[in-house]
């Protein structure tokens, strides 16, 4: 993997962590209302998968979609303004945390309803197939959504019509607060695809390089007419299900064990030379960027000065995003009518 790609991975993972921690802080200050589902711990999945896609591909996400939008290229200031419910947000302040939408970047939205991503991705995949284009619909979903009827219906249709859809399971082991072995008879999600003859495999979702490698191969297979694929990324969220969830149902020894394989730190270990010992590797809280960099291990393609530059860059972007959101005006009813008319004029995919 070339140096520029490694740098891009690290930059996006650090941006993702810094953005989400800033969002958590703004939530506690009362600047963000409603539900707020954060992504720390799962960055390797979004970065590894989306960096393997083409700009012409489509991304369909869940309610935990801030980082998906950021990695896809949506400006942090527009994402933060949307979380604030402001007019300059990517959905004009009318979607909030769970309903980001960026048509320009073919980010087809986050969806609050569990299991809602599947039929949307199937519709996009069908449109692509009808046009005969070398594009793919990327469908993110969590382990808690695999018992929904839409999961089975959509996989069946995708396989039957050989639709260009990549199903990406972000398996963080908990359906809100219920461990997967307590709600699913089959805990290895990728095995469920066998019922529909869809090639599938599991990958270490804490390792951005492995995620990218498997996703790149699957996307090549889909583009050459291989039909749908499913990849299960085994990951872990370091926070609760949402800001309203303290996560007390999880034993601390488990949280600490997964923190030791935090994807941000793993990426830093691959890119930053000569850092301290593994025992010092702890990446949680507001200073996650600092900890990830200063306590990363190993040798790689970037030096500490470059990493410090990336840290400064993302910190500046996040600070500007917060300030932009604070200064953005509230939406007005006229904006709702404008959005409605725009949607009516642009009913087809582009």
CSV table of C-alpha atoms in Angstrom, one decimal:
chain,number,residue,atom,x,y,z
A,1,UNK,CA,0.0,0.0,0.0
A,2,UNK,CA,1.4,3.4,-1.0
A,3,UNK,CA,2.3,6.2,1.4
A,4,UNK,CA,-0.5,8.5,0.3
A,5,UNK,CA,-3.1,5.9,0.9
A,6,UNK,CA,-1.8,5.2,4.4
A,7,UNK,CA,-1.8,8.9,5.1
A,8,UNK,CA,-5.4,9.2,3.9
A,9,UNK,CA,-6.5,6.3,6.1
A,10,UNK,CA,-4.9,7.8,9.2
A,11,UNK,CA,-6.2,11.3,8.4
A,12,UNK,CA,-9.8,10.1,8.0
A,13,UNK,CA,-9.7,7.9,11.1
A,14,UNK,CA,-8.3,10.7,13.3
A,15,UNK,CA,-10.9,13.1,11.8
A,16,UNK,CA,-13.7,10.7,12.5
A,17,UNK,CA,-12.6,10.2,16.2
A,18,UNK,CA,-12.1,14.0,16.8
A,19,UNK,CA,-15.4,14.8,15.2
A,20,UNK,CA,-17.4,12.3,17.2
A,21,UNK,CA,-15.8,13.3,20.5
A,22,UNK,CA,-16.6,17.0,19.7
A,23,UNK,CA,-20.2,16.0,18.9
A,24,UNK,CA,-20.4,14.3,22.2
A,25,UNK,CA,-19.2,17.4,24.0
A,26,UNK,CA,-21.7,19.6,22.1
A,27,UNK,CA,-24.5,17.2,23.0
A,28,UNK,CA,-23.7,17.5,26.7
A,29,UNK,CA,-23.8,21.3,26.3
A,30,UNK,CA,-27.3,21.1,24.9
A,31,UNK,CA,-26.3,22.2,21.3
A,32,UNK,CA,-27.4,18.9,19.8
A,33,UNK,CA,-30.9,17.5,20.6
A,34,UNK,CA,-32.5,14.1,20.1
A,35,UNK,CA,-30.6,10.9,19.7
A,36,UNK,CA,-26.9,10.9,19.0
A,37,UNK,CA,-25.3,7.6,18.0
A,38,UNK,CA,-21.5,7.8,17.9
A,39,UNK,CA,-18.8,5.8,16.1
A,40,UNK,CA,-15.6,5.7,18.2
A,41,UNK,CA,-14.1,2.2,17.9
A,42,UNK,CA,-15.6,1.4,14.5
A,43,UNK,CA,-13.5,3.8,12.3
A,44,UNK,CA,-11.6,1.1,10.5
A,45,UNK,CA,-14.9,-0.1,8.9
A,46,UNK,CA,-16.0,3.2,7.4
A,47,UNK,CA,-12.5,4.1,6.2
A,48,UNK,CA,-11.5,0.7,4.9
A,49,UNK,CA,-14.8,0.2,3.0
A,50,UNK,CA,-15.4,3.7,1.6
A,51,UNK,CA,-11.8,4.3,0.5
A,52,UNK,CA,-12.2,1.2,-1.7
A,53,UNK,CA,-15.2,2.6,-3.5
A,54,UNK,CA,-15.4,4.9,-6.6
A,55,UNK,CA,-17.1,8.3,-6.6
A,56,UNK,CA,-19.7,6.8,-8.9
A,57,UNK,CA,-20.8,4.3,-6.3
A,58,UNK,CA,-23.6,4.8,-3.9
A,59,UNK,CA,-23.5,4.6,-0.1
A,60,UNK,CA,-26.6,3.7,2.0
A,61,UNK,CA,-26.1,4.0,5.8
A,62,UNK,CA,-27.7,3.6,9.2
A,63,UNK,CA,-28.5,6.0,12.0
A,64,UNK,CA,-24.8,5.8,13.1
A,65,UNK,CA,-23.7,7.5,9.9
A,66,UNK,CA,-21.7,10.7,10.7
A,67,UNK,CA,-18.4,9.0,9.9
A,68,UNK,CA,-19.6,7.4,6.7
A,69,UNK,CA,-20.6,10.8,5.4
A,70,UNK,CA,-17.3,12.4,6.5
A,71,UNK,CA,-15.2,9.7,4.8
A,72,UNK,CA,-17.3,9.9,1.7
A,73,UNK,CA,-16.3,13.6,1.5
A,74,UNK,CA,-19.2,15.6,3.1
A,75,UNK,CA,-17.6,18.7,4.7
A,76,UNK,CA,-17.4,18.4,8.5
A,77,UNK,CA,-19.0,21.8,8.9
A,78,UNK,CA,-22.1,20.7,7.1
A,79,UNK,CA,-22.4,17.5,9.1
A,80,UNK,CA,-22.0,19.3,12.4
A,81,UNK,CA,-24.5,22.0,11.4
A,82,UNK,CA,-27.0,19.2,10.6
A,83,UNK,CA,-26.4,17.7,14.1
A,84,UNK,CA,-27.2,21.2,15.5
A,85,UNK,CA,-30.4,21.3,13.4
A,86,UNK,CA,-29.2,24.3,11.5
A,87,UNK,CA,-30.1,25.6,8.0
A,88,UNK,CA,-26.5,25.2,6.7
A,89,UNK,CA,-26.5,21.5,7.5
A,90,UNK,CA,-26.2,18.9,4.8
A,91,UNK,CA,-30.0,18.2,5.1
A,92,UNK,CA,-30.7,21.8,5.8
A,93,UNK,CA,-31.3,21.2,9.5
A,94,UNK,CA,-34.3,19.0,8.9
A,95,UNK,CA,-32.7,15.5,9.2
A,96,UNK,CA,-30.6,15.7,12.2
A,97,UNK,CA,-28.1,13.1,13.4
A,98,UNK,CA,-29.9,10.1,11.9
A,99,UNK,CA,-30.8,11.5,8.5
A,100,UNK,CA,-27.8,12.9,6.7
A,101,UNK,CA,-28.1,13.0,2.9
A,102,UNK,CA,-25.5,14.1,0.3
A,103,UNK,CA,-26.8,13.7,-3.2
A,104,UNK,CA,-23.7,15.2,-4.8
A,105,UNK,CA,-21.5,12.5,-3.3
A,106,UNK,CA,-24.1,9.8,-3.8
A,107,UNK,CA,-24.5,9.3,-0.1
A,108,UNK,CA,-28.1,8.2,-0.1
A,109,UNK,CA,-28.8,8.8,3.5
A,110,UNK,CA,-28.8,7.5,7.0
A,111,UNK,CA,-32.0,5.8,8.2
A,112,UNK,CA,-33.4,5.7,11.7
A,113,UNK,CA,-35.5,2.6,11.2
A,114,UNK,CA,-33.5,-0.6,11.8
A,115,UNK,CA,-33.3,-2.7,8.6
A,116,UNK,CA,-34.4,0.2,6.4
A,117,UNK,CA,-31.1,0.3,4.5
A,118,UNK,CA,-31.6,-3.0,2.7
A,119,UNK,CA,-34.5,-2.1,0.5
A,120,UNK,CA,-33.1,1.3,-0.4
A,121,UNK,CA,-29.8,-0.3,-1.5
A,122,UNK,CA,-31.7,-2.9,-3.5
A,123,UNK,CA,-33.6,-0.1,-5.3
A,124,UNK,CA,-30.3,1.6,-6.1
A,125,UNK,CA,-28.7,-1.6,-7.2
A,126,UNK,CA,-31.7,-2.4,-9.5
A,127,UNK,CA,-31.4,1.0,-11.1
A,128,UNK,CA,-27.6,0.5,-11.7
A,129,UNK,CA,-28.3,-3.0,-13.2
A,130,UNK,CA,-31.0,-1.6,-15.5
A,131,UNK,CA,-28.5,1.0,-16.8
A,132,UNK,CA,-25.7,-1.5,-17.2
A,133,UNK,CA,-23.2,0.7,-15.3
A,134,UNK,CA,-20.0,-0.5,-13.5
A,135,UNK,CA,-21.3,1.0,-10.2
A,136,UNK,CA,-22.1,-0.6,-6.8
A,137,UNK,CA,-24.5,0.2,-4.0
A,138,UNK,CA,-22.8,-0.1,-0.6
A,139,UNK,CA,-25.3,-1.1,2.1
A,140,UNK,CA,-24.2,-0.6,5.7
A,141,UNK,CA,-26.1,-2.3,8.5
A,142,UNK,CA,-25.5,-3.5,12.1
A,143,UNK,CA,-25.7,-7.0,13.6
A,144,UNK,CA,-28.9,-5.9,15.3
A,145,UNK,CA,-30.6,-5.6,11.9
A,146,UNK,CA,-30.0,-9.1,10.7
A,147,UNK,CA,-33.2,-10.5,12.2
A,148,UNK,CA,-35.4,-8.1,10.3
A,149,UNK,CA,-37.5,-9.5,7.5
A,150,UNK,CA,-36.0,-6.9,5.1
A,151,UNK,CA,-32.6,-8.5,5.5
A,152,UNK,CA,-33.8,-11.8,4.1
A,153,UNK,CA,-36.1,-10.3,1.5
A,154,UNK,CA,-33.3,-8.0,0.2
A,155,UNK,CA,-30.6,-10.7,0.1
A,156,UNK,CA,-32.9,-13.0,-1.8
A,157,UNK,CA,-33.8,-10.3,-4.4
A,158,UNK,CA,-30.2,-9.2,-4.7
A,159,UNK,CA,-29.1,-12.8,-5.4
A,160,UNK,CA,-32.0,-13.6,-7.7
A,161,UNK,CA,-31.4,-10.6,-9.9
A,162,UNK,CA,-27.6,-10.6,-9.3
A,163,UNK,CA,-27.7,-7.0,-8.3
A,164,UNK,CA,-24.4,-5.0,-7.8
A,165,UNK,CA,-24.8,-4.6,-4.0
A,166,UNK,CA,-22.1,-4.9,-1.3
A,167,UNK,CA,-23.7,-5.7,2.0
A,168,UNK,CA,-21.4,-4.5,4.9
A,169,UNK,CA,-22.3,-5.7,8.4
A,170,UNK,CA,-20.7,-3.6,11.2
A,171,UNK,CA,-20.9,-6.2,13.9
A,172,UNK,CA,-20.2,-4.5,17.2
A,173,UNK,CA,-21.7,-7.4,19.1
A,174,UNK,CA,-24.5,-5.5,20.7
A,175,UNK,CA,-28.0,-4.8,19.5
A,176,UNK,CA,-28.4,-1.6,21.6
A,177,UNK,CA,-27.7,-3.4,24.9
A,178,UNK,CA,-28.2,-7.1,23.9
A,179,UNK,CA,-25.2,-9.3,23.0
A,180,UNK,CA,-25.6,-11.0,19.7
A,181,UNK,CA,-25.6,-14.5,21.1
A,182,UNK,CA,-28.7,-13.5,23.1
A,183,UNK,CA,-30.7,-12.5,20.1
A,184,UNK,CA,-29.4,-14.6,17.2
A,185,UNK,CA,-29.2,-18.3,16.8
A,186,UNK,CA,-26.5,-17.8,14.1
A,187,UNK,CA,-24.0,-15.3,15.6
A,188,UNK,CA,-21.6,-15.4,12.6
A,189,UNK,CA,-23.6,-13.0,10.3
A,190,UNK,CA,-21.6,-13.8,7.2
A,191,UNK,CA,-22.9,-17.4,7.3
A,192,UNK,CA,-26.4,-16.3,6.7
A,193,UNK,CA,-25.6,-15.2,3.2
A,194,UNK,CA,-25.2,-18.9,2.3
A,195,UNK,CA,-28.9,-19.3,2.3
A,196,UNK,CA,-29.1,-17.1,-0.8
A,197,UNK,CA,-25.9,-18.3,-2.4
A,198,UNK,CA,-24.1,-15.0,-1.9
A,199,UNK,CA,-20.4,-15.2,-1.4
A,200,UNK,CA,-19.5,-13.8,2.0
A,201,UNK,CA,-16.7,-13.6,4.6
A,202,UNK,CA,-15.7,-12.2,7.9
A,203,UNK,CA,-12.9,-9.7,8.4
A,204,UNK,CA,-11.2,-8.1,11.4
A,205,UNK,CA,-13.1,-4.8,11.5
A,206,UNK,CA,-10.5,-3.3,13.8
A,207,UNK,CA,-7.9,-3.4,11.1
A,208,UNK,CA,-8.4,-0.8,8.4
A,209,UNK,CA,-5.9,-2.5,6.0
A,210,UNK,CA,-7.7,-5.9,6.1
A,211,UNK,CA,-11.1,-4.2,5.7
A,212,UNK,CA,-9.8,-2.3,2.7
A,213,UNK,CA,-8.2,-5.4,1.1
A,214,UNK,CA,-11.3,-7.6,1.3
A,215,UNK,CA,-13.7,-4.8,0.2
A,216,UNK,CA,-11.5,-3.9,-2.8
A,217,UNK,CA,-11.6,-7.5,-3.9
A,218,UNK,CA,-15.3,-7.9,-3.5
A,219,UNK,CA,-16.0,-4.7,-5.4
A,220,UNK,CA,-13.9,-5.9,-8.3
A,221,UNK,CA,-15.9,-9.1,-8.3
A,222,UNK,CA,-19.2,-7.2,-8.2
A,223,UNK,CA,-18.2,-4.8,-11.0
A,224,UNK,CA,-17.4,-7.7,-13.3
A,225,UNK,CA,-20.8,-9.2,-13.0
A,226,UNK,CA,-20.3,-11.5,-10.0
A,227,UNK,CA,-23.5,-10.4,-8.3
A,228,UNK,CA,-23.9,-9.3,-4.7
A,229,UNK,CA,-21.3,-9.9,-1.9
A,230,UNK,CA,-21.5,-9.7,1.9
A,231,UNK,CA,-18.7,-8.8,4.3
A,232,UNK,CA,-19.0,-9.0,8.1
A,233,UNK,CA,-16.7,-6.6,9.8
A,234,UNK,CA,-16.2,-7.6,13.4
A,235,UNK,CA,-15.8,-4.4,15.4
A,236,UNK,CA,-16.6,-2.8,18.7
A,237,UNK,CA,-18.0,0.6,19.8
A,238,UNK,CA,-16.2,2.1,22.7
A,239,UNK,CA,-19.2,4.2,23.7
A,240,UNK,CA,-22.8,3.2,24.5
A,241,UNK,CA,-25.4,2.7,21.9
A,242,UNK,CA,-26.2,6.4,22.0
A,243,UNK,CA,-25.4,9.4,24.2
A,244,UNK,CA,-28.4,8.3,26.4
A,245,UNK,CA,-26.8,4.9,27.0
A,246,UNK,CA,-24.0,4.6,29.7
A,247,UNK,CA,-23.2,1.1,28.5
A,248,UNK,CA,-23.2,-0.3,32.0
A,249,UNK,CA,-24.3,-3.7,30.7
A,250,UNK,CA,-20.8,-4.3,29.3
A,251,UNK,CA,-18.1,-5.5,31.6
A,252,UNK,CA,-15.2,-3.0,31.9
A,253,UNK,CA,-12.6,-5.8,31.2
A,254,UNK,CA,-14.3,-6.3,27.8
A,255,UNK,CA,-14.2,-2.6,27.0
A,256,UNK,CA,-10.5,-2.3,28.0
A,257,UNK,CA,-9.7,-5.4,25.9
A,258,UNK,CA,-11.2,-3.9,22.8
A,259,UNK,CA,-9.7,-0.5,23.5
A,260,UNK,CA,-6.3,-2.2,23.3
A,261,UNK,CA,-7.0,-3.0,19.6
A,262,UNK,CA,-8.6,0.3,18.9
A,263,UNK,CA,-8.5,0.9,15.1
A,264,UNK,CA,-7.1,4.4,15.3
A,265,UNK,CA,-4.2,3.1,17.3
A,266,UNK,CA,-3.7,0.2,15.0
A,267,UNK,CA,-3.5,2.6,12.0
A,268,UNK,CA,-1.0,4.8,13.9
A,269,UNK,CA,1.1,1.7,14.7
A,270,UNK,CA,1.4,1.0,11.0
A,271,UNK,CA,2.3,4.6,10.1
A,272,UNK,CA,4.3,6.1,13.0
A,273,UNK,CA,7.8,4.9,13.9
A,274,UNK,CA,9.4,4.5,17.3
A,275,UNK,CA,6.7,5.0,19.8
A,276,UNK,CA,6.2,3.6,23.4
A,277,UNK,CA,5.2,0.2,24.5
A,278,UNK,CA,2.0,-1.7,23.9
A,279,UNK,CA,1.0,-1.3,27.6
A,280,UNK,CA,0.6,2.4,27.1
A,281,UNK,CA,-1.9,2.0,24.4
A,282,UNK,CA,-5.2,3.4,25.6
A,283,UNK,CA,-7.5,5.4,23.3
A,284,UNK,CA,-10.7,6.8,24.9
A,285,UNK,CA,-12.1,10.2,25.8
A,286,UNK,CA,-11.5,13.7,24.6
A,287,UNK,CA,-7.8,13.3,24.0
A,288,UNK,CA,-8.2,10.3,21.7
A,289,UNK,CA,-6.2,11.9,18.9
A,290,UNK,CA,-3.3,12.7,21.3
A,291,UNK,CA,-3.3,9.3,22.8
A,292,UNK,CA,-3.6,7.5,19.5
A,293,UNK,CA,-0.5,9.3,18.1
A,294,UNK,CA,1.7,9.5,21.2
A,295,UNK,CA,1.1,5.9,22.3
A,296,UNK,CA,1.1,4.3,18.8
A,297,UNK,CA,3.6,1.6,18.1
A,298,UNK,CA,5.8,0.3,15.3
A,299,UNK,CA,7.4,1.7,12.2
A,300,UNK,CA,5.7,2.9,9.0
A,301,UNK,CA,5.7,5.4,6.2
A,302,UNK,CA,5.1,8.6,8.1
A,303,UNK,CA,7.2,10.4,10.7
A,304,UNK,CA,6.0,12.1,13.9
A,305,UNK,CA,6.1,15.5,12.4
A,306,UNK,CA,3.7,14.5,9.6
A,307,UNK,CA,1.4,12.9,12.1
A,308,UNK,CA,1.4,16.1,14.2
A,309,UNK,CA,0.5,18.0,11.1
A,310,UNK,CA,-2.5,15.7,10.5
A,311,UNK,CA,-3.5,16.1,14.1
A,312,UNK,CA,-3.5,19.8,13.8
A,313,UNK,CA,-5.4,19.7,10.5
A,314,UNK,CA,-8.2,17.6,11.9
A,315,UNK,CA,-8.4,19.5,15.1
A,316,UNK,CA,-8.7,22.8,13.1
A,317,UNK,CA,-11.4,21.2,10.9
A,318,UNK,CA,-13.5,20.1,13.8
A,319,UNK,CA,-13.2,23.4,15.6
A,320,UNK,CA,-14.2,25.3,12.5
A,321,UNK,CA,-17.1,22.8,12.1
A,322,UNK,CA,-18.4,23.6,15.6
A,323,UNK,CA,-18.1,27.3,15.1
A,324,UNK,CA,-19.8,27.1,11.7
A,325,UNK,CA,-22.7,25.2,13.3
A,326,UNK,CA,-23.0,27.6,16.1
A,327,UNK,CA,-23.3,30.6,13.7
A,328,UNK,CA,-25.6,28.9,11.3
A,329,UNK,CA,-29.3,30.1,11.4
A,330,UNK,CA,-32.3,27.9,12.2
A,331,UNK,CA,-34.3,26.5,9.3
A,332,UNK,CA,-37.5,28.1,8.2
A,333,UNK,CA,-40.8,26.6,6.9
A,334,UNK,CA,-40.0,27.9,3.5
A,335,UNK,CA,-36.9,25.6,3.4
A,336,UNK,CA,-39.2,22.6,3.8
A,337,UNK,CA,-41.2,23.5,0.8
A,338,UNK,CA,-38.0,24.1,-1.2
A,339,UNK,CA,-36.6,20.7,-0.3
A,340,UNK,CA,-39.9,19.1,-1.4
A,341,UNK,CA,-39.8,20.8,-4.8
A,342,UNK,CA,-36.2,19.9,-5.3
A,343,UNK,CA,-37.0,16.2,-4.6
A,344,UNK,CA,-39.9,16.3,-7.0
A,345,UNK,CA,-37.6,17.7,-9.8
A,346,UNK,CA,-34.9,15.1,-9.1
A,347,UNK,CA,-36.8,11.9,-8.7
A,348,UNK,CA,-34.3,9.8,-10.6
A,349,UNK,CA,-30.8,8.8,-9.6
A,350,UNK,CA,-27.9,10.7,-11.2
